[in-house]
Short mmCIF file of C-alpha atoms and ligand atoms in Angstrom, two decimals:
data_model
loop_
_atom_site.label_atom_id
_atom_site.label_comp_id
_atom_site.label_asym_id
_atom_site.label_seq_id
_atom_site.Cartn_x
_atom_site.Cartn_y
_atom_site.Cartn_z
CA MET A 218 125.62 19.17 11.05
CA THR A 219 126.36 15.37 10.98
CA THR A 220 123.58 12.76 10.19
CA THR A 221 123.13 9.75 12.58
CA PRO A 222 124.18 6.54 11.08
CA ALA A 223 120.79 4.57 11.28
CA ARG A 224 122.12 1.17 11.73
CA PHE A 225 123.24 -0.36 15.10
CA PRO A 226 126.63 -1.87 14.99
CA ASP A 227 127.29 -5.50 14.90
CA GLY A 228 127.06 -7.21 18.12
CA PHE A 229 124.93 -4.60 19.59
CA LEU A 230 122.20 -6.45 21.39
CA LEU A 231 118.66 -5.27 21.02
CA GLY A 232 116.03 -6.78 23.55
CA ALA A 233 113.76 -6.21 26.25
CA ALA A 234 113.60 -6.15 30.04
CA THR A 235 111.37 -7.02 32.99
CA ALA A 236 111.80 -7.51 36.57
CA SER A 237 110.63 -10.45 39.00
CA TYR A 238 108.16 -8.89 41.33
CA GLN A 239 106.48 -6.76 38.40
CA ILE A 240 105.50 -9.65 36.13
CA GLU A 241 106.02 -13.11 38.03
CA GLY A 242 102.96 -13.32 40.22
CA GLY A 243 103.05 -16.85 41.94
CA ALA A 244 103.92 -15.16 45.03
CA LYS A 245 102.88 -17.80 47.24
CA GLU A 246 103.94 -20.59 45.09
CA GLY A 247 106.79 -22.86 44.52
CA GLY A 248 108.29 -22.22 48.00
CA ARG A 249 108.61 -18.52 47.70
CA GLY A 250 109.29 -16.70 50.56
CA PRO A 251 107.98 -13.12 51.41
CA SER A 252 109.67 -10.17 50.33
CA ILE A 253 109.70 -6.48 51.35
CA TRP A 254 107.50 -5.58 48.24
CA ASP A 255 104.75 -8.27 49.60
CA THR A 256 104.91 -6.49 53.17
CA PHE A 257 104.63 -3.04 51.63
CA CYS A 258 101.77 -3.66 49.37
CA ALA A 259 99.93 -4.93 52.29
CA THR A 260 100.36 -1.94 54.20
CA PRO A 261 97.13 0.48 53.63
CA GLY A 262 97.92 3.49 51.40
CA LYS A 263 101.34 2.72 50.17
CA VAL A 264 100.41 1.32 46.50
CA VAL A 265 97.78 2.94 44.46
CA GLY A 266 94.66 0.79 44.14
CA GLY A 267 95.66 -1.33 47.05
CA ASP A 268 97.50 -3.63 44.13
CA ASN A 269 100.19 -5.99 44.64
CA GLY A 270 102.26 -8.51 43.00
CA ASP A 271 100.36 -11.76 43.96
CA VAL A 272 99.37 -12.50 40.31
CA ALA A 273 100.98 -9.55 38.17
CA CYS A 274 101.21 -10.96 34.80
CA ASP A 275 101.34 -14.57 35.98
CA HIS A 276 104.63 -15.04 34.35
CA PHE A 277 105.30 -17.66 36.96
CA HIS A 278 102.88 -19.98 35.04
CA ARG A 279 103.08 -18.31 31.57
CA TRP A 280 106.85 -17.84 31.17
CA SER A 281 106.91 -20.26 28.27
CA GLU A 282 104.47 -18.54 26.11
CA ASP A 283 106.19 -15.33 27.05
CA VAL A 284 109.33 -16.87 25.53
CA ASP A 285 107.21 -17.75 22.35
CA MET A 286 106.43 -14.03 22.16
CA MET A 287 110.11 -12.86 22.62
CA VAL A 288 110.78 -15.27 19.58
CA GLU A 289 108.26 -13.75 17.31
CA LEU A 290 109.29 -10.20 18.48
CA GLY A 291 112.91 -11.51 17.33
CA LEU A 292 114.44 -10.11 20.43
CA GLU A 293 118.14 -10.96 20.69
CA ALA A 294 118.26 -10.54 24.50
CA TYR A 295 116.05 -10.47 27.51
CA ARG A 296 116.91 -8.76 30.84
CA PHE A 297 114.97 -10.35 33.76
CA SER A 298 115.46 -10.39 37.64
CA ILE A 299 115.84 -13.31 40.04
CA ALA A 300 113.58 -13.14 42.90
CA TRP A 301 116.03 -13.76 45.71
CA PRO A 302 113.00 -14.88 48.00
CA ARG A 303 112.11 -17.39 45.35
CA VAL A 304 115.27 -19.27 45.26
CA GLN A 305 116.39 -18.60 49.15
CA PRO A 306 113.12 -17.79 50.78
CA GLY A 307 114.59 -16.42 53.86
CA GLY A 308 117.55 -14.55 52.51
CA THR A 309 119.93 -16.81 54.38
CA GLY A 310 120.14 -20.70 54.82
CA GLU A 311 118.46 -23.24 52.68
CA PHE A 312 118.16 -22.51 49.23
CA ASN A 313 114.87 -23.49 47.45
CA ALA A 314 115.40 -26.06 44.53
CA GLU A 315 111.89 -25.40 43.03
CA GLY A 316 112.58 -21.65 42.84
CA ILE A 317 116.00 -22.38 41.04
CA ALA A 318 114.50 -24.86 38.64
CA PHE A 319 112.05 -22.03 37.73
CA TYR A 320 114.85 -19.97 36.38
CA ARG A 321 116.85 -22.86 34.89
CA GLY A 322 113.74 -23.71 32.91
CA LEU A 323 113.72 -20.11 31.70
CA VAL A 324 117.43 -19.85 30.92
CA ASP A 325 117.63 -23.00 29.00
CA ARG A 326 114.76 -21.92 27.01
CA LEU A 327 116.06 -18.59 26.15
CA LEU A 328 119.45 -20.16 25.14
CA ALA A 329 117.68 -22.73 23.08
CA GLU A 330 116.02 -19.92 21.08
CA GLY A 331 119.28 -18.02 20.74
CA ILE A 332 117.86 -15.23 23.14
CA LYS A 333 120.75 -13.94 25.35
CA PRO A 334 119.96 -13.64 29.07
CA LEU A 335 121.05 -10.72 31.10
CA ILE A 336 120.47 -11.77 34.86
CA THR A 337 119.99 -9.02 37.45
CA LEU A 338 120.18 -10.50 41.01
CA TYR A 339 118.29 -7.79 42.90
CA HIS A 340 115.59 -5.57 41.46
CA TRP A 341 114.42 -4.64 44.86
CA ASP A 342 112.47 -7.88 46.10
CA LEU A 343 114.56 -8.32 49.54
CA PRO A 344 113.43 -11.28 51.40
CA GLN A 345 111.44 -10.05 54.41
CA GLU A 346 113.48 -11.98 56.78
CA LEU A 347 116.47 -9.92 55.93
CA ASP A 348 114.56 -6.53 56.57
CA ASP A 349 113.40 -7.81 59.82
CA GLU A 350 117.03 -8.00 60.65
CA GLY A 351 117.87 -4.32 59.49
CA GLY A 352 117.72 -4.74 55.52
CA TRP A 353 120.27 -2.65 53.70
CA LEU A 354 121.06 -0.67 57.01
CA SER A 355 122.82 -3.98 58.07
CA ARG A 356 126.18 -5.42 56.88
CA ASP A 357 124.75 -8.69 57.42
CA THR A 358 122.69 -7.95 54.36
CA VAL A 359 125.88 -7.39 52.36
CA ASP A 360 127.27 -10.81 53.67
CA ALA A 361 123.82 -12.42 52.65
CA PHE A 362 123.77 -11.10 49.27
CA VAL A 363 127.34 -12.33 48.55
CA VAL A 364 126.16 -15.88 49.48
CA TYR A 365 123.12 -15.51 47.39
CA ALA A 366 124.97 -14.02 44.31
CA THR A 367 127.83 -16.90 44.63
CA ARG A 368 125.20 -19.58 44.31
CA MET A 369 123.49 -18.21 41.56
CA ALA A 370 126.85 -17.91 39.89
CA GLN A 371 127.40 -21.70 40.62
CA GLU A 372 123.88 -22.44 39.14
CA PHE A 373 123.94 -20.07 35.97
CA GLY A 374 127.44 -19.08 35.43
CA ALA A 375 128.25 -21.48 33.05
CA ASP A 376 125.57 -20.40 30.61
CA VAL A 377 125.12 -16.74 31.50
CA ASP A 378 127.93 -14.12 31.14
CA MET A 379 125.78 -11.16 31.60
CA TRP A 380 125.30 -10.45 35.21
CA THR A 381 123.68 -7.23 37.23
CA THR A 382 124.09 -7.11 40.76
CA PHE A 383 121.83 -4.09 41.54
CA ASN A 384 119.08 -2.40 39.74
CA GLU A 385 119.07 1.24 40.40
CA PRO A 386 120.46 1.36 43.98
CA TRP A 387 119.44 4.96 44.03
CA VAL A 388 115.87 3.93 43.99
CA SER A 389 116.35 1.03 46.58
CA SER A 390 118.29 3.49 49.05
CA PHE A 391 116.73 7.00 48.54
CA VAL A 392 113.16 6.08 47.66
CA GLY A 393 113.07 2.83 49.84
CA TYR A 394 114.77 4.59 52.99
CA GLY A 395 114.75 8.21 52.35
CA ALA A 396 111.37 9.36 50.88
CA GLY A 397 109.72 5.98 52.07
CA ALA A 398 107.72 5.90 48.93
CA HIS A 399 108.85 2.38 48.27
CA ALA A 400 109.64 -0.69 50.25
CA PRO A 401 110.56 -0.89 53.04
CA GLY A 402 108.96 2.42 53.51
CA HIS A 403 111.55 4.53 55.73
CA ALA A 404 111.82 7.90 55.65
CA ASP A 405 115.28 9.09 57.03
CA ASP A 406 118.01 10.71 55.02
CA ALA A 407 120.82 9.22 57.28
CA GLU A 408 119.17 5.72 56.47
CA ALA A 409 119.26 6.64 52.89
CA LEU A 410 122.85 7.36 52.44
CA THR A 411 123.83 4.35 54.69
CA ALA A 412 121.66 2.03 52.62
CA ALA A 413 123.36 3.39 49.35
CA HIS A 414 126.79 2.72 50.80
CA HIS A 415 125.72 -0.99 51.67
CA LEU A 416 124.43 -1.77 48.29
CA ASN A 417 127.65 -0.45 46.85
CA LEU A 418 129.68 -2.44 49.17
CA ALA A 419 127.40 -5.65 48.29
CA HIS A 420 127.96 -4.94 44.37
CA ALA A 421 131.93 -5.10 45.05
CA ARG A 422 131.66 -8.05 47.12
CA ALA A 423 129.44 -9.94 44.70
CA TYR A 424 131.33 -8.69 41.97
CA LYS A 425 134.38 -10.60 42.90
CA ALA A 426 132.54 -13.62 44.22
CA ILE A 427 130.64 -14.02 40.66
CA LYS A 428 133.65 -13.78 38.67
CA ALA A 429 135.64 -16.21 41.17
CA VAL A 430 132.78 -18.87 40.22
CA ALA A 431 132.32 -17.93 36.69
CA PRO A 432 135.49 -16.42 35.08
CA ASN A 433 133.60 -15.31 31.88
CA ALA A 434 130.81 -13.32 33.63
CA GLN A 435 130.95 -9.60 32.96
CA VAL A 436 129.42 -8.14 36.18
CA GLY A 437 127.84 -4.62 36.05
CA MET A 438 125.96 -2.08 38.22
CA VAL A 439 122.49 -1.03 36.62
CA ASN A 440 122.15 2.92 37.51
CA ASN A 441 118.84 4.88 36.88
CA CYS A 442 120.05 8.27 35.55
CA HIS A 443 118.78 11.47 36.57
CA VAL A 444 119.78 14.43 34.14
CA PRO A 445 119.73 17.28 36.13
CA ARG A 446 120.16 20.49 34.29
CA PRO A 447 120.42 24.09 36.22
CA TRP A 448 117.54 26.23 35.53
CA ASP A 449 119.72 29.14 34.91
CA PRO A 450 123.07 27.86 33.77
CA SER A 451 124.75 31.10 34.66
CA SER A 452 123.66 30.92 38.04
CA GLU A 453 126.12 29.34 40.49
CA GLY A 454 123.56 28.42 42.93
CA ASP A 455 121.81 26.64 40.25
CA ARG A 456 124.78 24.80 39.04
CA ALA A 457 125.65 23.71 42.56
CA ALA A 458 122.12 22.45 42.95
CA ALA A 459 122.39 20.22 39.76
CA ALA A 460 125.85 19.06 40.76
CA HIS A 461 124.35 17.78 44.16
CA ILE A 462 121.67 15.94 42.38
CA ASP A 463 123.95 14.55 39.92
CA ALA A 464 126.59 13.46 42.58
CA LEU A 465 123.52 11.83 44.48
CA ALA A 466 121.71 10.28 41.57
CA ASN A 467 124.52 9.25 39.28
CA THR A 468 128.19 9.62 40.38
CA MET A 469 127.58 8.09 43.80
CA PHE A 470 127.07 4.97 42.22
CA HIS A 471 130.00 4.62 39.71
CA GLN A 472 132.75 6.57 41.13
CA PRO A 473 133.57 4.12 44.04
CA PHE A 474 134.08 1.47 41.47
CA THR A 475 135.88 3.67 38.82
CA LEU A 476 138.18 5.79 41.14
CA GLY A 477 137.54 4.39 44.68
CA THR A 478 136.17 7.51 46.11
CA TYR A 479 132.66 8.97 46.64
CA PRO A 480 132.06 12.50 44.87
CA GLU A 481 133.61 15.19 46.78
CA VAL A 482 130.63 17.56 47.22
CA LEU A 483 128.59 14.81 49.11
CA LYS A 484 130.26 14.73 52.56
CA PRO A 485 129.96 18.85 53.04
CA ASN A 486 126.57 18.86 51.41
CA THR A 487 125.16 16.29 54.02
CA ALA A 488 127.36 16.85 57.00
CA HIS A 489 124.20 17.92 58.72
CA ILE A 490 122.57 14.67 58.32
CA THR A 491 125.63 11.94 58.67
CA ASP A 492 129.00 11.88 59.72
CA TRP A 493 129.68 8.88 56.80
CA SER A 494 130.96 6.67 59.56
CA PHE A 495 129.03 3.81 57.96
CA VAL A 496 132.14 4.07 55.32
CA HIS A 497 134.63 1.65 56.96
CA ASP A 498 138.37 1.62 56.54
CA GLY A 499 138.90 -0.57 53.34
CA ASP A 500 135.33 -0.11 52.12
CA LEU A 501 136.40 2.12 49.01
CA GLU A 502 139.63 -0.04 48.33
CA GLU A 503 137.38 -2.92 48.15
CA MET A 504 134.90 -1.09 45.69
CA HIS A 505 137.66 0.32 43.46
CA GLY A 506 138.08 -1.41 40.10
CA ALA A 507 135.02 -3.91 40.84
CA VAL A 508 132.93 -3.32 37.90
CA ASP A 509 132.96 -4.38 34.08
CA TRP A 510 130.16 -2.27 32.78
CA PHE A 511 127.53 0.03 33.64
CA GLY A 512 123.73 -0.28 33.04
CA ILE A 513 121.82 2.84 32.04
CA ASN A 514 118.13 3.13 32.82
CA TYR A 515 116.91 6.49 31.38
CA TYR A 516 113.27 7.81 31.35
CA ALA A 517 113.31 11.68 31.78
CA SER A 518 115.41 14.73 32.62
CA HIS A 519 115.04 17.44 35.28
CA VAL A 520 115.44 20.97 35.78
CA VAL A 521 116.72 22.34 39.19
CA ARG A 522 117.50 25.52 40.74
CA HIS A 523 119.03 26.77 44.27
CA ASN A 524 115.82 28.10 46.13
CA PRO A 525 116.74 29.18 49.86
CA ASN A 526 113.03 29.78 50.32
CA LYS A 527 112.06 26.29 49.60
CA GLY A 528 111.29 25.34 53.21
CA VAL A 529 110.79 21.75 53.79
CA GLU A 530 108.87 20.91 50.59
CA VAL A 531 108.92 17.56 49.52
CA SER A 532 111.03 16.23 46.58
CA GLU A 533 108.95 16.90 43.22
CA LEU A 534 110.64 13.96 41.91
CA ALA A 535 109.36 11.37 44.70
CA THR A 536 105.77 12.82 44.12
CA LEU A 537 106.05 12.53 40.48
CA ALA A 538 107.48 9.21 40.42
CA ASP A 539 105.55 7.41 43.00
CA GLY A 540 102.32 9.61 43.38
CA HIS A 541 103.14 10.14 47.04
CA LYS A 542 103.81 12.98 49.54
CA ALA A 543 107.08 11.81 50.63
CA GLY A 544 106.77 13.62 54.01
CA ALA A 545 109.47 15.67 55.39
CA ASN A 546 112.32 13.53 54.16
CA THR A 547 113.24 13.37 50.46
CA CYS A 548 114.95 11.36 47.89
CA TRP A 549 117.65 13.96 48.11
CA PRO A 550 119.58 14.38 51.30
CA GLY A 551 120.76 17.82 51.49
CA ASP A 552 118.33 19.31 49.19
CA GLU A 553 116.84 21.88 51.55
CA GLU A 554 117.51 24.59 49.20
CA ILE A 555 116.95 22.84 45.83
CA GLU A 556 114.00 22.86 44.13
CA PHE A 557 112.85 20.76 41.00
CA MET A 558 111.06 22.74 38.39
CA PRO A 559 107.81 21.32 36.83
CA PRO A 560 108.37 19.49 33.72
CA THR A 561 107.84 21.36 30.53
CA GLY A 562 106.89 20.01 27.22
CA LYS A 563 105.00 16.58 26.53
CA VAL A 564 104.70 14.54 29.58
CA THR A 565 104.15 10.69 29.87
CA ALA A 566 101.51 9.30 31.81
CA MET A 567 104.09 9.18 34.80
CA GLY A 568 104.35 13.00 34.59
CA TRP A 569 107.81 12.66 33.27
CA ASN A 570 109.03 14.67 30.49
CA VAL A 571 110.13 13.41 27.06
CA ASP A 572 113.85 14.48 26.45
CA PRO A 573 116.04 12.16 24.28
CA SER A 574 118.64 15.12 24.08
CA ALA A 575 119.42 14.44 27.98
CA PHE A 576 119.52 10.72 27.42
CA HIS A 577 122.00 11.35 24.57
CA ALA A 578 123.89 13.85 26.78
CA HIS A 579 124.01 11.19 29.61
CA ILE A 580 125.26 8.44 27.66
CA LEU A 581 128.27 10.59 26.57
CA LYS A 582 128.68 11.82 30.10
CA THR A 583 128.77 8.27 31.51
CA HIS A 584 131.24 7.05 28.89
CA ARG A 585 133.46 10.07 29.81
CA GLU A 586 133.22 9.49 33.11
CA THR A 587 133.47 5.70 33.66
CA GLY A 588 135.38 4.83 30.42
CA LYS A 589 133.15 1.59 30.76
CA PRO A 590 131.17 -0.67 28.08
CA LEU A 591 127.50 0.63 28.56
CA TYR A 592 124.11 -0.95 28.14
CA VAL A 593 120.91 0.68 27.94
CA THR A 594 119.19 -1.51 30.56
CA GLU A 595 115.62 0.26 30.68
CA ASN A 596 114.21 3.07 28.59
CA GLY A 597 110.65 3.33 27.76
CA SER A 598 107.63 5.52 28.40
CA ALA A 599 104.23 4.82 30.32
CA TRP A 600 100.79 6.26 28.56
CA ASP A 601 97.04 6.06 28.84
CA ASP A 602 96.77 3.30 26.26
CA VAL A 603 93.44 2.59 24.60
CA VAL A 604 92.38 -0.71 22.91
CA ASP A 605 90.56 0.31 19.67
CA GLU A 606 87.56 -1.34 18.29
CA ASP A 607 89.57 -3.37 15.92
CA GLY A 608 91.80 -4.53 18.63
CA ARG A 609 94.77 -2.30 18.17
CA VAL A 610 96.52 -0.17 20.58
CA ARG A 611 97.70 2.69 18.40
CA ASP A 612 100.43 3.88 20.99
CA ALA A 613 101.92 6.47 18.83
CA ASP A 614 103.34 8.60 21.62
CA ARG A 615 105.30 5.48 22.65
CA ILE A 616 106.44 4.79 19.00
CA ASP A 617 107.83 8.40 18.93
CA TYR A 618 109.70 8.01 22.25
CA LEU A 619 111.26 4.76 21.33
CA HIS A 620 112.39 6.28 17.82
CA GLY A 621 113.66 9.44 19.66
CA HIS A 622 115.65 7.40 22.16
CA LEU A 623 117.01 4.75 19.88
CA ASP A 624 118.19 7.65 17.65
CA ALA A 625 119.86 9.27 20.75
CA VAL A 626 121.80 5.90 21.07
CA LEU A 627 122.96 6.01 17.60
CA LYS A 628 124.12 9.42 17.93
CA ALA A 629 126.28 8.69 21.19
CA ILE A 630 127.68 5.75 19.51
CA ALA A 631 128.49 7.65 16.51
CA GLU A 632 130.38 10.19 18.94
CA GLY A 633 132.39 7.72 20.51
CA ALA A 634 130.26 6.01 23.24
CA ASP A 635 130.90 2.30 23.80
CA VAL A 636 127.21 1.60 23.89
CA ARG A 637 126.54 -2.23 23.48
CA GLY A 638 122.81 -2.76 24.05
CA TYR A 639 119.29 -1.42 24.31
CA MET A 640 116.67 -3.24 26.38
CA ALA A 641 113.20 -1.60 25.80
CA TRP A 642 111.22 -1.06 29.20
CA SER A 643 109.10 -3.06 29.21
CA LEU A 644 108.30 -6.29 27.50
CA MET A 645 104.85 -6.03 28.85
CA ASP A 646 102.70 -3.87 30.88
CA ASN A 647 103.36 -4.92 34.72
CA PHE A 648 103.24 -3.81 38.39
CA GLU A 649 104.59 -0.28 38.43
CA TRP A 650 105.62 -0.22 42.06
CA ALA A 651 103.90 2.41 44.22
CA GLN A 652 101.68 2.99 41.00
CA GLY A 653 100.32 -0.60 40.94
CA TYR A 654 98.59 -1.52 37.47
CA ALA A 655 97.67 1.93 36.79
CA LYS A 656 100.81 2.87 34.54
CA ARG A 657 101.47 0.75 31.67
CA PHE A 658 105.01 0.67 30.25
CA GLY A 659 104.79 -2.41 27.87
CA ILE A 660 105.11 -2.65 24.03
CA VAL A 661 102.85 -5.70 24.76
CA ARG A 662 99.43 -4.89 26.66
CA VAL A 663 98.48 -7.20 29.40
CA ASP A 664 94.81 -7.46 30.24
CA TYR A 665 94.70 -7.95 33.97
CA ASP A 666 91.35 -9.79 33.93
CA THR A 667 92.06 -12.54 31.46
CA LEU A 668 95.86 -11.93 31.59
CA GLU A 669 96.24 -11.98 27.59
CA ARG A 670 99.12 -10.41 26.26
CA ARG A 671 98.36 -7.98 23.15
CA TRP A 672 100.76 -6.74 20.82
CA LYS A 673 100.51 -2.92 20.82
CA ASP A 674 101.64 -0.99 17.77
CA SER A 675 104.80 -0.22 19.42
CA ALA A 676 105.58 -4.09 19.48
CA TYR A 677 105.36 -4.39 15.84
CA TYR A 678 107.73 -1.40 15.33
CA TYR A 679 110.06 -2.54 17.77
CA ARG A 680 110.32 -6.02 15.97
CA GLU A 681 110.99 -4.11 12.87
CA VAL A 682 113.76 -2.17 14.34
CA VAL A 683 115.27 -5.36 15.73
CA ARG A 684 114.82 -7.29 12.32
CA ARG A 685 116.36 -4.50 10.19
CA ARG A 686 118.86 -3.78 13.11
CA GLU A 687 118.39 0.11 12.11
CA LEU A 688 116.41 2.85 13.09
CA VAL A 689 112.92 2.50 11.45
CA PRO A 690 111.08 5.68 10.97
CA ALA A 691 107.97 6.19 13.24
CA GLU A 692 105.90 7.15 10.16
CA GLU A 693 106.19 3.33 9.08
CA ALA A 694 104.75 2.15 12.19
CA ASP A 695 101.04 2.20 11.25
CA ALA A 696 101.71 0.14 8.35
CA LEU A 697 103.84 -2.45 10.17
CA ALA A 698 101.13 -3.51 12.67
CA ALA A 699 98.52 -6.41 11.90
CA THR A 700 94.64 -5.83 12.59
CA PRO A 701 93.67 -7.72 14.64
CA PRO A 702 96.93 -7.71 16.74
CA ARG A 703 98.74 -10.79 17.86
CA THR A 704 97.33 -11.94 21.16
CA PHE A 705 98.95 -14.99 23.73
C1 PNW B 110 112.75 2.13 36.97
N1 PNW B 110 112.46 7.80 39.94
O1 PNW B 110 112.31 2.63 38.20
C2 PNW B 110 112.64 0.55 37.50
O2 PNW B 110 113.85 -0.18 37.29
C3 PNW B 110 111.50 -0.16 37.03
O3 PNW B 110 111.31 -1.26 37.71
C4 PNW B 110 110.28 0.49 36.74
O4 PNW B 110 109.16 -0.06 36.42
C5 PNW B 110 110.79 1.44 35.88
O5 PNW B 110 112.02 2.26 36.02
C6 PNW B 110 109.61 2.96 35.26
O6 PNW B 110 109.30 3.53 36.47
C7 PNW B 110 112.20 4.06 38.41
O7 PNW B 110 111.85 8.16 41.04
C8 PNW B 110 111.49 4.41 39.75
O8 PNW B 110 112.90 8.58 39.24
C9 PNW B 110 111.64 5.68 40.00
C10 PNW B 110 112.39 6.64 39.44
C11 PNW B 110 113.17 6.11 38.24
C12 PNW B 110 112.96 4.85 38.06
#
């Protein structure tokens, strides 16, 4: 057995991540236009508790204090997303100077503090007007995205070199258009596949547009990862089930860029759903080569099996991830005979398993399959945190999760994977999409009545990881935390 080196390599970025709709609030301020998530939240029954992003963490007003907090945490990088409807309210036409100025202030302050900004252009908040015209089912949205991306590169390209076009196109397409559990709430498998292709195409075109304006830009795509393992590895059916899920969840969103093809199993497996005529001549050639790096968002793994008697059960994952029954359609077109097995072992407040070994395996697999530099752009866990009488949040489960997953990254690096950064999800508790504010992923707690930020024990632990640039034993966490904890 080899022991994992405990230190992160020189240049490896340790940071934290957030997303615009999940933290900003200020939904009707500064000239921001409505997004599909404003509409979805206003639709009864879609979001737990009827929650919405109108106020969220009020980062729109508190961003400067939030950067103060990042400075105290010692973060080397901060991954955030630009809200398209804040900078271009209708998704086409006029840009909004006030919205652009908001991100200018944030970027300038981060740079002044020596915190590297990682910009994500699309973390799900599509301008509503574009959805009215067909959203990601329309190639016009692809064109609109390229215009928006070009303008952002003109604004920030001289100062920011790490760019992500899309956060988790699998979620946008398969949860948003397939399961109906995310905005825009459609439930149609053919639409989900169409939207996925258009997101890939938009990535490829924006990749070229951004680099034309900002030659130093390193443009990547961020994928959420499913690590589907066959229930019985000796069963051909179970292995095929896992391969189908892997193709839909993972390979579909990197192979077009590395090889210029979609995974072979997809077409036959979904022939009863679509003829794939949404892929036009030349699309795949445009995609081939259009990526500099891949982002990995990892939370949990899954065990799947072939079950011909499954009937029209809803996807286990959609149910678990979003607390919704997804209806007849699923996150997984072609999964009529694929069953997700219930998670085993320790599970988080999301009902997701804790499996750092799958994370390690997935990093190596993505390294082998893409050959590209990788960044862990999200990794973290939700737990039912409690504020103790002395004000501390003793989130030992989150610390264990962090420790185990940072160890997995170090192992993968030691075995040759080119991983260049790790962004903890999330800097602070925030709007967890269809779960509203009920699920807390932050290393910093947010009190949604007062909007006070309070460091959890995990924030102190992570600060020490960044300070030492090495894996800090989880047992040291208790002694690292302050009583009462730091608040902002
Ligand atoms: C990611 N699934 O979403 C997002 O990028 C974050 O905005 C989000 O807060 C975080 O993970 C935690 O959920 C996911 O269905 C949504 O497997 C759904 C799934 C995975 C990731």
